[in-house]
């Protein structure tokens, strides 16, 4: 198997000949995609689009023990909601199909065997119990056990066993794994586009398992074989993979693929809002913001984790927020569409240090995207909420309500909290407001004002404003003496948009009805 050759499919060969950028997002389907993962996908997408390259979705499911049903579908739905598109992938096929590692399973074994034959890997027969006892022994001596240059000779593997014993083990079908054999004294250089040059001494590294006894490759082997056979040019991924990069670099060397080794770019972590440590699901729960793009229901516990989509964020806002967490355009510009991001993205301006999540800023972004929508679009966004509330209203009316509320909310669902009175007349009145603002003379004043409003030839905000102003002047009272009780009557409390706008939109009949009811209930 020494001369194992892989023939690239024609289309892939063409891309490679043309020097096209090819990147992949390679999640493991172990649960819902964290927003850190979404950011990784986004940066890959921006990089691919900017270079006219290909973006690939590959599912890395070699660790069957961690497989979670629904996770792959979730990943695809989340990225599609955000507008992060692909050119090839598990959900759409392409020249390197299949794109799910479990479907590529038969491909990997020859590569693992090739490394054994070329002396870059070896069979290891140690049982889990034997390894565990080594670990315990090391712990007792205050050290940590590692399968490496120093220890491998004393362990149970094809390097330490005599040829006849080895033969016997293999023939009797003793289970084994295949481990990478790090050279004794080589300096390994990882030339990272973000971190710069990272150097590691090979003898310090763990002889990682490449191929498991169950016939499955590990992440490391499958990842390298796939990146190579898929013609990947740039590996853009989270910083948590940086410690694996020296092994990956060595694997390219071992396979003789150094010439086409992808460039690496390890992205900084997304940090907890208060600073240290990786942003976790628990931080989100604790501080009231989602760490997942879409709501997720755990298939086993049934526990629900909130999502940006269900919390009312616009996908464009989420993209904008994530793009700026760890990268900046080099200008003061904050609001950036996907097109803007594609045009100005660059790996050079990704920071080395972690990026902190800022909830207030996230809300601000959503507010900006909300403001960019027309009233008619906002009415469409509000429609599902009105349906749940069983409210029926004309599209024009809903659009006008949105026009009055848009400046006051960060999320469309807040429009209901702030403006349900547009659709349902107040059933109760804010007690505190009534106590302070509904004076003994109020009913008489409001009754007079009612007549003024009833007599108005037209009922525009300006008509209402002028009529109230004239009434206040002739009655020689302050504006507040009628405006606040009128507001209480119309909205149920002392909140809401400008009163003349509210009154005009409700319409004269409704205003008079609400006034009558308040006078009746409050006296
Ligand atoms: N499957 C790995 C993950 O879940 C991918 C790491 C990589 O991009 O190489 O993050």
Short mmCIF file of C-alpha atoms and ligand atoms in Angstrom, two decimals:
data_model
loop_
_atom_site.label_atom_id
_atom_site.label_comp_id
_atom_site.label_asym_id
_atom_site.label_seq_id
_atom_site.Cartn_x
_atom_site.Cartn_y
_atom_site.Cartn_z
CA UNK A 1 0.00 0.00 0.00
CA UNK A 2 3.14 2.21 0.09
CA UNK A 3 2.36 3.86 -3.19
CA UNK A 4 -1.24 4.63 -2.26
CA UNK A 5 -2.58 7.16 -4.69
CA UNK A 6 -5.63 9.26 -4.63
CA UNK A 7 -7.14 10.58 -7.84
CA UNK A 8 -8.89 13.90 -7.48
CA UNK A 9 -12.30 14.13 -9.12
CA UNK A 10 -12.18 16.15 -12.31
CA UNK A 11 -13.99 19.25 -11.00
CA UNK A 12 -11.82 19.38 -7.91
CA UNK A 13 -8.67 19.00 -9.99
CA UNK A 14 -9.82 21.94 -12.10
CA UNK A 15 -10.33 24.13 -9.00
CA UNK A 16 -6.92 23.17 -7.69
CA UNK A 17 -5.23 23.86 -11.01
CA UNK A 18 -6.77 27.29 -11.00
CA UNK A 19 -5.49 27.91 -7.49
CA UNK A 20 -8.99 28.56 -6.18
CA UNK A 21 -9.57 29.08 -2.49
CA UNK A 22 -11.41 26.13 -0.92
CA UNK A 23 -12.46 26.29 2.72
CA UNK A 24 -14.62 24.07 4.83
CA UNK A 25 -16.74 24.34 7.93
CA UNK A 26 -16.41 20.99 9.65
CA UNK A 27 -18.64 20.74 12.72
CA UNK A 28 -19.18 17.61 14.75
CA UNK A 29 -22.88 16.86 15.26
CA UNK A 30 -22.63 16.67 19.04
CA UNK A 31 -25.39 19.17 19.85
CA UNK A 32 -26.58 22.61 18.83
CA UNK A 33 -24.03 24.82 17.14
CA UNK A 34 -22.56 27.36 19.58
CA UNK A 35 -22.29 30.96 18.33
CA UNK A 36 -18.50 30.52 18.40
CA UNK A 37 -18.99 27.83 15.78
CA UNK A 38 -21.32 30.09 13.84
CA UNK A 39 -18.61 32.75 13.79
CA UNK A 40 -16.11 30.18 12.47
CA UNK A 41 -18.55 29.30 9.69
CA UNK A 42 -19.11 32.98 8.95
CA UNK A 43 -15.41 33.81 8.66
CA UNK A 44 -14.90 30.83 6.35
CA UNK A 45 -17.82 32.01 4.26
CA UNK A 46 -16.58 35.61 4.06
CA UNK A 47 -13.12 34.43 3.10
CA UNK A 48 -14.44 32.08 0.42
CA UNK A 49 -16.77 34.68 -1.09
CA UNK A 50 -14.14 37.37 -1.09
CA UNK A 51 -11.74 35.15 -3.01
CA UNK A 52 -14.34 33.69 -5.35
CA UNK A 53 -13.63 30.32 -3.76
CA UNK A 54 -15.69 27.41 -2.56
CA UNK A 55 -17.27 26.93 0.85
CA UNK A 56 -17.82 23.34 1.93
CA UNK A 57 -19.90 21.81 4.72
CA UNK A 58 -18.38 18.62 6.05
CA UNK A 59 -19.80 16.69 8.98
CA UNK A 60 -17.16 15.21 11.28
CA UNK A 61 -18.93 12.38 13.04
CA UNK A 62 -16.17 9.85 13.63
CA UNK A 63 -16.85 9.95 17.36
CA UNK A 64 -20.07 7.97 17.27
CA UNK A 65 -20.36 8.06 21.04
CA UNK A 66 -20.98 11.80 20.93
CA UNK A 67 -23.47 11.77 18.07
CA UNK A 68 -26.67 13.67 18.85
CA UNK A 69 -29.71 13.16 16.65
CA UNK A 70 -30.97 16.35 15.04
CA UNK A 71 -27.67 18.20 15.43
CA UNK A 72 -26.73 18.01 11.75
CA UNK A 73 -30.16 19.28 10.66
CA UNK A 74 -29.89 22.04 13.25
CA UNK A 75 -26.51 23.16 11.89
CA UNK A 76 -27.84 23.31 8.34
CA UNK A 77 -30.98 25.19 9.34
CA UNK A 78 -29.06 27.68 11.50
CA UNK A 79 -26.53 28.54 8.81
CA UNK A 80 -29.23 28.86 6.20
CA UNK A 81 -31.21 31.24 8.48
CA UNK A 82 -28.10 33.40 8.77
CA UNK A 83 -27.47 33.45 5.02
CA UNK A 84 -24.18 31.55 5.29
CA UNK A 85 -24.29 29.61 2.05
CA UNK A 86 -22.30 26.67 0.74
CA UNK A 87 -21.07 25.48 -2.62
CA UNK A 88 -20.61 21.85 -1.67
CA UNK A 89 -21.60 19.84 1.32
CA UNK A 90 -23.43 17.13 3.12
CA UNK A 91 -26.80 18.71 2.27
CA UNK A 92 -26.11 19.42 -1.38
CA UNK A 93 -23.43 17.07 -2.68
CA UNK A 94 -20.48 18.10 -4.81
CA UNK A 95 -17.34 16.74 -6.47
CA UNK A 96 -15.90 15.36 -3.24
CA UNK A 97 -19.05 13.62 -1.99
CA UNK A 98 -19.77 12.10 0.40
CA UNK A 99 -19.27 14.93 2.88
CA UNK A 100 -20.13 13.05 6.06
CA UNK A 101 -17.19 11.21 7.58
CA UNK A 102 -19.18 8.17 8.63
CA UNK A 103 -20.13 7.78 4.95
CA UNK A 104 -16.46 8.01 3.99
CA UNK A 105 -15.41 5.38 6.51
CA UNK A 106 -13.81 2.88 4.06
CA UNK A 107 -11.54 5.63 2.74
CA UNK A 108 -9.47 6.13 5.85
CA UNK A 109 -8.04 2.74 6.69
CA UNK A 110 -5.60 2.53 3.75
CA UNK A 111 -4.14 5.87 4.80
CA UNK A 112 -3.60 4.67 8.36
CA UNK A 113 -1.92 1.50 7.08
CA UNK A 114 0.21 3.52 4.70
CA UNK A 115 1.64 5.40 7.68
CA UNK A 116 2.42 2.14 9.50
CA UNK A 117 4.24 0.87 6.42
CA UNK A 118 6.25 4.04 6.02
CA UNK A 119 7.20 4.04 9.71
CA UNK A 120 5.11 7.08 10.68
CA UNK A 121 2.67 5.08 12.75
CA UNK A 122 2.47 1.86 14.72
CA UNK A 123 0.03 -0.65 16.13
CA UNK A 124 -0.70 -0.33 19.82
CA UNK A 125 -2.34 -3.18 21.69
CA UNK A 126 -2.59 -1.62 25.14
CA UNK A 127 -5.98 -2.19 26.67
CA UNK A 128 -7.93 0.71 28.16
CA UNK A 129 -7.30 -0.82 31.62
CA UNK A 130 -3.54 -0.94 31.06
CA UNK A 131 -3.51 2.69 29.97
CA UNK A 132 -5.65 3.69 32.90
CA UNK A 133 -3.28 2.06 35.36
CA UNK A 134 -0.34 3.88 33.71
CA UNK A 135 -2.25 7.11 34.16
CA UNK A 136 -2.88 6.37 37.82
CA UNK A 137 0.76 5.46 38.43
CA UNK A 138 1.90 8.68 36.83
CA UNK A 139 -0.57 10.68 38.88
CA UNK A 140 0.75 9.14 42.08
CA UNK A 141 4.21 10.28 41.09
CA UNK A 142 2.88 13.76 40.46
CA UNK A 143 3.24 13.55 36.71
CA UNK A 144 0.93 12.90 33.76
CA UNK A 145 1.10 9.88 31.55
CA UNK A 146 1.66 10.42 27.87
CA UNK A 147 2.09 7.83 25.12
CA UNK A 148 5.22 9.27 23.55
CA UNK A 149 8.88 8.99 22.62
CA UNK A 150 9.85 8.33 26.23
CA UNK A 151 7.18 5.81 27.15
CA UNK A 152 6.31 3.94 23.96
CA UNK A 153 9.14 1.41 24.25
CA UNK A 154 7.80 0.20 27.56
CA UNK A 155 4.27 -0.19 26.23
CA UNK A 156 2.49 -2.81 24.24
CA UNK A 157 2.99 -1.93 20.58
CA UNK A 158 4.55 -2.94 17.29
CA UNK A 159 7.68 -0.96 18.12
CA UNK A 160 8.30 -2.69 21.43
CA UNK A 161 7.17 -6.26 20.66
CA UNK A 162 9.43 -8.83 19.05
CA UNK A 163 8.54 -9.63 15.42
CA UNK A 164 7.18 -13.05 16.39
CA UNK A 165 5.04 -11.71 19.23
CA UNK A 166 3.76 -8.99 16.95
CA UNK A 167 2.91 -11.54 14.30
CA UNK A 168 1.07 -13.61 16.88
CA UNK A 169 -0.96 -10.65 18.13
CA UNK A 170 -1.97 -9.64 14.64
CA UNK A 171 -2.89 -13.15 13.60
CA UNK A 172 -4.92 -13.84 16.72
CA UNK A 173 -6.96 -10.72 16.07
CA UNK A 174 -5.93 -8.89 19.27
CA UNK A 175 -7.61 -5.49 19.07
CA UNK A 176 -5.28 -2.58 18.38
CA UNK A 177 -5.27 1.08 17.53
CA UNK A 178 -2.89 2.83 15.16
CA UNK A 179 -0.89 5.64 16.74
CA UNK A 180 1.14 8.38 15.13
CA UNK A 181 4.84 8.12 15.82
CA UNK A 182 6.29 11.51 16.55
CA UNK A 183 9.97 11.76 15.66
CA UNK A 184 12.42 12.05 18.58
CA UNK A 185 13.84 15.46 17.97
CA UNK A 186 12.20 17.60 15.36
CA UNK A 187 11.04 21.14 15.73
CA UNK A 188 7.56 21.41 14.30
CA UNK A 189 6.57 24.74 12.84
CA UNK A 190 2.93 25.77 12.62
CA UNK A 191 2.81 28.92 10.53
CA UNK A 192 -0.52 30.38 11.51
CA UNK A 193 -2.06 33.30 9.65
CA UNK A 194 -3.33 34.80 12.90
CA UNK A 195 -0.93 33.54 15.58
CA UNK A 196 2.25 33.74 13.52
CA UNK A 197 4.88 31.05 13.89
CA UNK A 198 4.24 28.53 16.64
CA UNK A 199 7.10 26.09 17.27
CA UNK A 200 6.87 22.83 19.21
CA UNK A 201 9.43 20.09 19.93
CA UNK A 202 8.15 16.77 18.60
CA UNK A 203 9.30 14.71 21.60
CA UNK A 204 6.90 16.63 23.85
CA UNK A 205 3.86 15.47 21.93
CA UNK A 206 1.48 12.63 22.54
CA UNK A 207 1.44 9.80 19.97
CA UNK A 208 -2.21 10.38 19.17
CA UNK A 209 -4.46 7.57 18.03
CA UNK A 210 -5.22 7.87 14.31
CA UNK A 211 -7.29 4.78 13.83
CA UNK A 212 -9.45 3.08 16.43
CA UNK A 213 -10.00 -0.59 17.13
CA UNK A 214 -13.60 -0.27 15.96
CA UNK A 215 -12.41 0.48 12.43
CA UNK A 216 -13.14 4.20 12.66
CA UNK A 217 -10.52 6.88 12.08
CA UNK A 218 -10.11 9.49 14.79
CA UNK A 219 -10.78 13.16 14.15
CA UNK A 220 -7.11 13.81 13.39
CA UNK A 221 -6.72 11.27 10.62
CA UNK A 222 -10.11 11.85 9.03
CA UNK A 223 -9.68 15.63 9.19
CA UNK A 224 -6.31 15.57 7.40
CA UNK A 225 -7.30 12.97 4.81
CA UNK A 226 -10.47 14.90 4.07
CA UNK A 227 -8.85 18.32 3.91
CA UNK A 228 -6.30 16.88 1.50
CA UNK A 229 -8.68 14.93 -0.70
CA UNK A 230 -11.13 17.84 -0.77
CA UNK A 231 -8.39 20.21 -1.89
CA UNK A 232 -8.81 22.53 1.11
CA UNK A 233 -6.50 25.54 0.86
CA UNK A 234 -7.22 27.30 4.18
CA UNK A 235 -8.22 25.84 7.53
CA UNK A 236 -10.00 28.56 9.50
CA UNK A 237 -11.14 27.19 12.85
CA UNK A 238 -11.35 27.85 16.57
CA UNK A 239 -8.30 28.30 18.74
CA UNK A 240 -9.13 25.14 20.66
CA UNK A 241 -7.63 23.25 17.70
CA UNK A 242 -4.26 25.00 17.85
CA UNK A 243 -2.75 22.30 20.12
CA UNK A 244 -3.64 19.72 17.44
CA UNK A 245 -2.05 21.71 14.65
CA UNK A 246 1.53 20.35 15.15
CA UNK A 247 0.18 16.81 14.71
CA UNK A 248 -1.70 17.93 11.62
CA UNK A 249 1.40 19.55 10.14
CA UNK A 250 3.34 16.34 10.81
CA UNK A 251 0.62 14.26 9.17
CA UNK A 252 0.95 16.33 5.98
CA UNK A 253 4.67 15.66 6.10
CA UNK A 254 4.19 11.96 6.76
CA UNK A 255 1.83 11.59 3.82
CA UNK A 256 4.12 13.61 1.58
CA UNK A 257 1.46 16.26 1.11
CA UNK A 258 3.44 19.23 2.35
CA UNK A 259 3.24 21.00 -1.01
CA UNK A 260 -0.50 21.29 -0.79
CA UNK A 261 -0.82 21.68 2.97
CA UNK A 262 -3.55 24.25 3.72
CA UNK A 263 -2.71 27.50 5.47
CA UNK A 264 -3.94 27.55 9.07
CA UNK A 265 -5.81 30.37 10.80
CA UNK A 266 -6.87 29.77 14.41
CA UNK A 267 -9.58 32.16 15.60
CA UNK A 268 -9.59 33.69 19.09
CA UNK A 269 -12.15 32.44 21.60
CA UNK A 270 -15.46 34.09 22.33
CA UNK A 271 -15.21 35.04 25.98
CA UNK A 272 -17.68 35.41 28.81
CA UNK A 273 -19.06 38.97 29.07
CA UNK A 274 -17.08 39.58 32.25
CA UNK A 275 -13.82 38.51 30.71
CA UNK A 276 -12.02 35.29 31.36
CA UNK A 277 -12.99 31.93 30.02
CA UNK A 278 -14.85 30.62 27.05
CA UNK A 279 -18.46 31.71 26.62
CA UNK A 280 -20.63 28.79 27.68
CA UNK A 281 -24.26 27.87 27.56
CA UNK A 282 -24.44 28.47 31.30
CA UNK A 283 -23.28 32.08 30.85
CA UNK A 284 -26.09 32.63 28.43
CA UNK A 285 -28.67 31.21 30.82
CA UNK A 286 -27.24 33.20 33.70
CA UNK A 287 -27.11 36.53 31.88
CA UNK A 288 -30.17 36.16 29.71
CA UNK A 289 -28.86 35.89 26.19
CA UNK A 290 -28.77 32.98 23.77
CA UNK A 291 -25.53 31.23 22.92
CA UNK A 292 -27.15 29.28 20.11
CA UNK A 293 -28.45 30.62 16.80
CA UNK A 294 -31.76 28.73 17.00
CA UNK A 295 -33.71 27.36 19.90
CA UNK A 296 -32.62 23.81 20.74
CA UNK A 297 -34.52 21.09 22.50
CA UNK A 298 -32.27 18.45 23.96
CA UNK A 299 -33.47 15.11 22.57
CA UNK A 300 -32.76 13.29 25.84
CA UNK A 301 -33.54 15.69 28.68
CA UNK A 302 -36.07 17.76 26.73
CA UNK A 303 -34.36 20.87 28.09
CA UNK A 304 -34.83 23.93 25.90
CA UNK A 305 -32.01 26.38 25.18
CA UNK A 306 -32.91 29.74 23.73
CA UNK A 307 -31.89 30.83 20.26
CA UNK A 308 -31.23 34.19 18.63
CA UNK A 309 -33.97 33.58 16.09
CA UNK A 310 -36.64 32.86 18.68
CA UNK A 311 -35.44 35.75 20.85
CA UNK A 312 -36.31 38.11 18.04
CA UNK A 313 -32.91 38.88 16.54
CA UNK A 314 -32.69 39.52 12.84
CA UNK A 315 -30.23 37.19 11.08
CA UNK A 316 -28.46 40.21 9.56
CA UNK A 317 -27.91 41.60 13.06
CA UNK A 318 -26.50 38.31 14.34
CA UNK A 319 -24.12 38.13 11.38
CA UNK A 320 -23.03 41.72 11.99
CA UNK A 321 -22.50 41.14 15.73
CA UNK A 322 -20.49 37.96 15.23
CA UNK A 323 -18.41 39.38 12.40
CA UNK A 324 -17.17 42.11 14.72
CA UNK A 325 -16.37 39.77 17.59
CA UNK A 326 -12.70 39.21 16.93
CA UNK A 327 -12.39 41.12 13.66
CA UNK A 328 -12.72 44.77 12.69
CA UNK A 329 -12.87 46.48 9.32
CA UNK A 330 -10.12 48.95 10.23
CA UNK A 331 -12.64 51.82 10.15
CA UNK A 332 -15.33 53.06 12.54
CA UNK A 333 -18.06 51.43 10.53
CA UNK A 334 -20.20 49.19 12.71
CA UNK A 335 -23.27 48.44 10.63
CA UNK A 336 -22.18 46.07 7.93
CA UNK A 337 -24.25 43.96 5.59
CA UNK A 338 -23.04 40.60 4.37
CA UNK A 339 -21.87 42.33 1.16
CA UNK A 340 -19.93 44.93 3.16
CA UNK A 341 -18.35 42.16 5.20
CA UNK A 342 -17.38 40.13 2.15
CA UNK A 343 -15.78 43.21 0.62
CA UNK A 344 -13.74 44.21 3.66
CA UNK A 345 -13.01 40.94 5.46
CA UNK A 346 -9.39 40.06 5.96
CA UNK A 347 -7.61 37.51 8.12
CA UNK A 348 -4.99 40.16 9.01
CA UNK A 349 -7.45 42.09 11.12
CA UNK A 350 -8.53 39.16 13.25
CA UNK A 351 -7.29 39.81 16.75
CA UNK A 352 -5.18 37.36 18.68
CA UNK A 353 -7.00 37.96 21.93
CA UNK A 354 -10.46 36.68 22.75
CA UNK A 355 -13.57 38.71 22.02
CA UNK A 356 -16.10 39.50 24.72
CA UNK A 357 -19.82 39.26 24.27
CA UNK A 358 -21.66 42.53 24.96
CA UNK A 359 -25.40 42.07 25.39
CA UNK A 360 -26.30 45.77 25.26
CA UNK A 361 -24.36 46.16 22.05
CA UNK A 362 -26.10 43.12 20.60
CA UNK A 363 -29.48 44.71 21.33
CA UNK A 364 -28.31 47.96 19.78
CA UNK A 365 -27.42 46.12 16.59
CA UNK A 366 -30.83 44.54 16.44
CA UNK A 367 -32.43 47.92 16.98
CA UNK A 368 -30.48 49.32 14.03
CA UNK A 369 -31.61 46.50 11.76
CA UNK A 370 -35.16 46.97 12.96
CA UNK A 371 -34.98 50.68 12.12
CA UNK A 372 -33.76 49.81 8.63
CA UNK A 373 -37.00 47.96 7.88
CA UNK A 374 -40.09 49.60 6.43
CA UNK A 375 -43.29 49.80 8.44
CA UNK A 376 -44.82 47.24 6.12
CA UNK A 377 -41.92 44.83 6.71
CA UNK A 378 -42.23 45.34 10.45
CA UNK A 379 -45.95 44.63 10.22
CA UNK A 380 -45.03 41.33 8.58
CA UNK A 381 -42.60 40.62 11.43
CA UNK A 382 -45.29 41.43 13.99
CA UNK A 383 -47.98 39.35 12.27
CA UNK A 384 -47.10 35.99 13.90
CA UNK A 385 -47.28 37.59 17.36
CA UNK A 386 -50.68 39.13 16.58
CA UNK A 387 -51.89 35.74 15.39
CA UNK A 388 -50.86 34.17 18.69
CA UNK A 389 -52.65 36.96 20.54
CA UNK A 390 -55.68 36.34 18.31
CA UNK A 391 -55.79 39.94 17.23
CA UNK A 392 -57.22 40.90 13.89
CA UNK A 393 -56.28 44.21 12.36
CA UNK A 394 -55.87 45.60 8.87
CA UNK A 395 -52.34 45.48 7.44
CA UNK A 396 -52.35 49.28 7.09
CA UNK A 397 -53.27 49.76 10.71
CA UNK A 398 -50.56 47.33 11.88
CA UNK A 399 -48.00 49.11 9.71
CA UNK A 400 -48.98 52.45 11.24
CA UNK A 401 -48.65 51.00 14.74
CA UNK A 402 -45.17 49.77 13.81
CA UNK A 403 -44.36 53.23 12.52
CA UNK A 404 -45.18 54.70 15.93
CA UNK A 405 -43.35 52.04 17.95
CA UNK A 406 -40.26 51.34 15.86
CA UNK A 407 -38.04 53.89 17.55
CA UNK A 408 -38.90 52.59 21.00
CA UNK A 409 -38.03 48.89 20.76
CA UNK A 410 -35.03 46.66 20.11
CA UNK A 411 -37.12 43.65 19.13
CA UNK A 412 -40.40 43.33 17.30
CA UNK A 413 -41.95 41.32 20.13
CA UNK A 414 -41.43 44.33 22.42
CA UNK A 415 -43.99 46.14 20.29
CA UNK A 416 -46.67 44.01 21.86
CA UNK A 417 -45.62 44.93 25.40
CA UNK A 418 -45.44 48.58 24.41
CA UNK A 419 -48.45 48.82 22.18
CA UNK A 420 -51.01 46.06 22.74
CA UNK A 421 -53.46 48.89 23.59
CA UNK A 422 -53.61 49.72 19.89
CA UNK A 423 -55.38 46.41 19.37
CA UNK A 424 -57.15 45.85 22.66
CA UNK A 425 -58.72 48.74 24.63
CA UNK A 426 -57.36 48.96 28.18
CA UNK A 427 -59.31 46.76 30.56
CA UNK A 428 -57.57 48.13 33.60
CA UNK A 429 -55.86 51.39 34.39
CA UNK A 430 -52.47 51.76 36.03
CA UNK A 431 -53.42 52.32 39.66
CA UNK A 432 -50.48 54.45 40.60
CA UNK A 433 -50.99 56.74 37.61
CA UNK A 434 -54.67 57.09 38.42
CA UNK A 435 -53.98 57.89 42.04
CA UNK A 436 -51.54 60.63 41.09
CA UNK A 437 -53.08 62.02 37.94
CA UNK A 438 -56.82 61.44 38.02
CA UNK A 439 -57.93 64.44 40.08
CA UNK A 440 -61.46 65.38 41.27
CA UNK A 441 -61.71 67.92 38.43
CA UNK A 442 -60.51 65.46 35.78
CA UNK A 443 -63.91 63.99 34.79
CA UNK A 444 -65.39 67.41 34.09
CA UNK A 445 -62.36 68.49 32.06
CA UNK A 446 -62.31 65.28 30.06
CA UNK A 447 -66.01 65.54 29.32
CA UNK A 448 -65.47 69.01 27.88
CA UNK A 449 -62.48 67.80 25.89
CA UNK A 450 -64.58 64.93 24.61
CA UNK A 451 -66.98 67.41 23.06
CA UNK A 452 -64.12 69.31 21.45
CA UNK A 453 -62.75 66.12 19.92
CA UNK A 454 -66.17 64.97 18.79
CA UNK A 455 -66.69 68.21 16.96
CA UNK A 456 -63.41 68.19 15.06
CA UNK A 457 -63.99 68.07 11.30
CA UNK A 458 -60.91 65.92 10.75
CA UNK A 459 -58.89 63.85 13.17
CA UNK A 460 -55.24 64.16 12.18
CA UNK A 461 -52.50 64.34 14.83
CA UNK A 462 -52.15 68.04 14.09
CA UNK A 463 -55.93 68.66 14.46
CA UNK A 464 -55.88 66.88 17.78
CA UNK A 465 -52.81 68.69 19.01
CA UNK A 466 -54.20 72.12 18.11
CA UNK A 467 -57.60 71.34 19.58
CA UNK A 468 -56.12 70.20 22.87
CA UNK A 469 -53.79 73.20 23.00
CA UNK A 470 -56.67 75.60 22.38
CA UNK A 471 -58.80 73.87 24.99
CA UNK A 472 -56.04 74.00 27.59
CA UNK A 473 -55.45 77.70 26.89
CA UNK A 474 -59.14 78.63 27.19
CA UNK A 475 -59.60 76.56 30.35
CA UNK A 476 -56.43 78.11 31.77
CA UNK A 477 -55.02 74.80 32.90
CA UNK A 478 -51.71 73.05 32.32
CA UNK A 479 -51.30 70.63 29.39
CA UNK A 480 -50.72 67.77 31.81
CA UNK A 481 -54.08 68.26 33.49
CA UNK A 482 -55.87 66.82 30.44
CA UNK A 483 -53.15 65.11 28.43
CA UNK A 484 -52.20 62.65 31.16
CA UNK A 485 -55.75 61.59 32.04
CA UNK A 486 -56.50 61.33 28.32
CA UNK A 487 -53.47 59.07 27.94
CA UNK A 488 -54.61 56.94 30.87
CA UNK A 489 -58.01 56.60 29.19
CA UNK A 490 -56.57 55.66 25.80
CA UNK A 491 -53.60 53.43 26.70
CA UNK A 492 -54.28 52.45 30.31
CA UNK A 493 -51.19 54.10 31.78
CA UNK A 494 -48.63 56.85 31.33
CA UNK A 495 -46.57 55.18 28.60
CA UNK A 496 -46.64 55.04 24.82
CA UNK A 497 -45.92 57.19 21.78
CA UNK A 498 -47.06 60.82 21.32
CA UNK A 499 -50.70 61.07 22.32
CA UNK A 500 -51.97 62.91 19.26
CA UNK A 501 -50.45 60.14 17.10
CA UNK A 502 -52.03 57.43 19.23
CA UNK A 503 -55.43 59.16 19.21
CA UNK A 504 -55.39 59.82 15.49
CA UNK A 505 -54.48 56.24 14.68
CA UNK A 506 -57.12 54.81 17.01
CA UNK A 507 -59.67 57.03 15.28
CA UNK A 508 -62.29 59.28 16.67
CA UNK A 509 -64.92 56.63 17.44
CA UNK A 510 -62.52 54.48 19.39
CA UNK A 511 -61.11 57.50 21.26
CA UNK A 512 -64.59 58.55 22.32
CA UNK A 513 -65.46 55.01 23.36
CA UNK A 514 -62.30 54.72 25.48
CA UNK A 515 -62.95 58.13 27.05
CA UNK A 516 -66.49 57.14 27.95
CA UNK A 517 -65.33 53.92 29.49
CA UNK A 518 -62.62 55.59 31.58
CA UNK A 519 -65.09 58.21 32.80
CA UNK A 520 -67.46 55.45 33.73
CA UNK A 521 -64.89 53.27 35.49
CA UNK A 522 -62.76 55.98 37.12
CA UNK A 523 -65.52 58.47 37.73
N1 LIG B 1 -14.85 18.77 13.87
C1 LIG B 1 -14.08 19.83 14.45
C2 LIG B 1 -15.03 20.69 15.29
O1 LIG B 1 -16.05 20.22 15.63
C3 LIG B 1 -13.47 20.64 13.34
C4 LIG B 1 -12.13 21.21 13.63
C5 LIG B 1 -11.49 21.71 12.36
O2 LIG B 1 -12.08 22.61 11.73
O3 LIG B 1 -10.46 21.15 11.99
O4 LIG B 1 -14.77 21.79 15.65
#
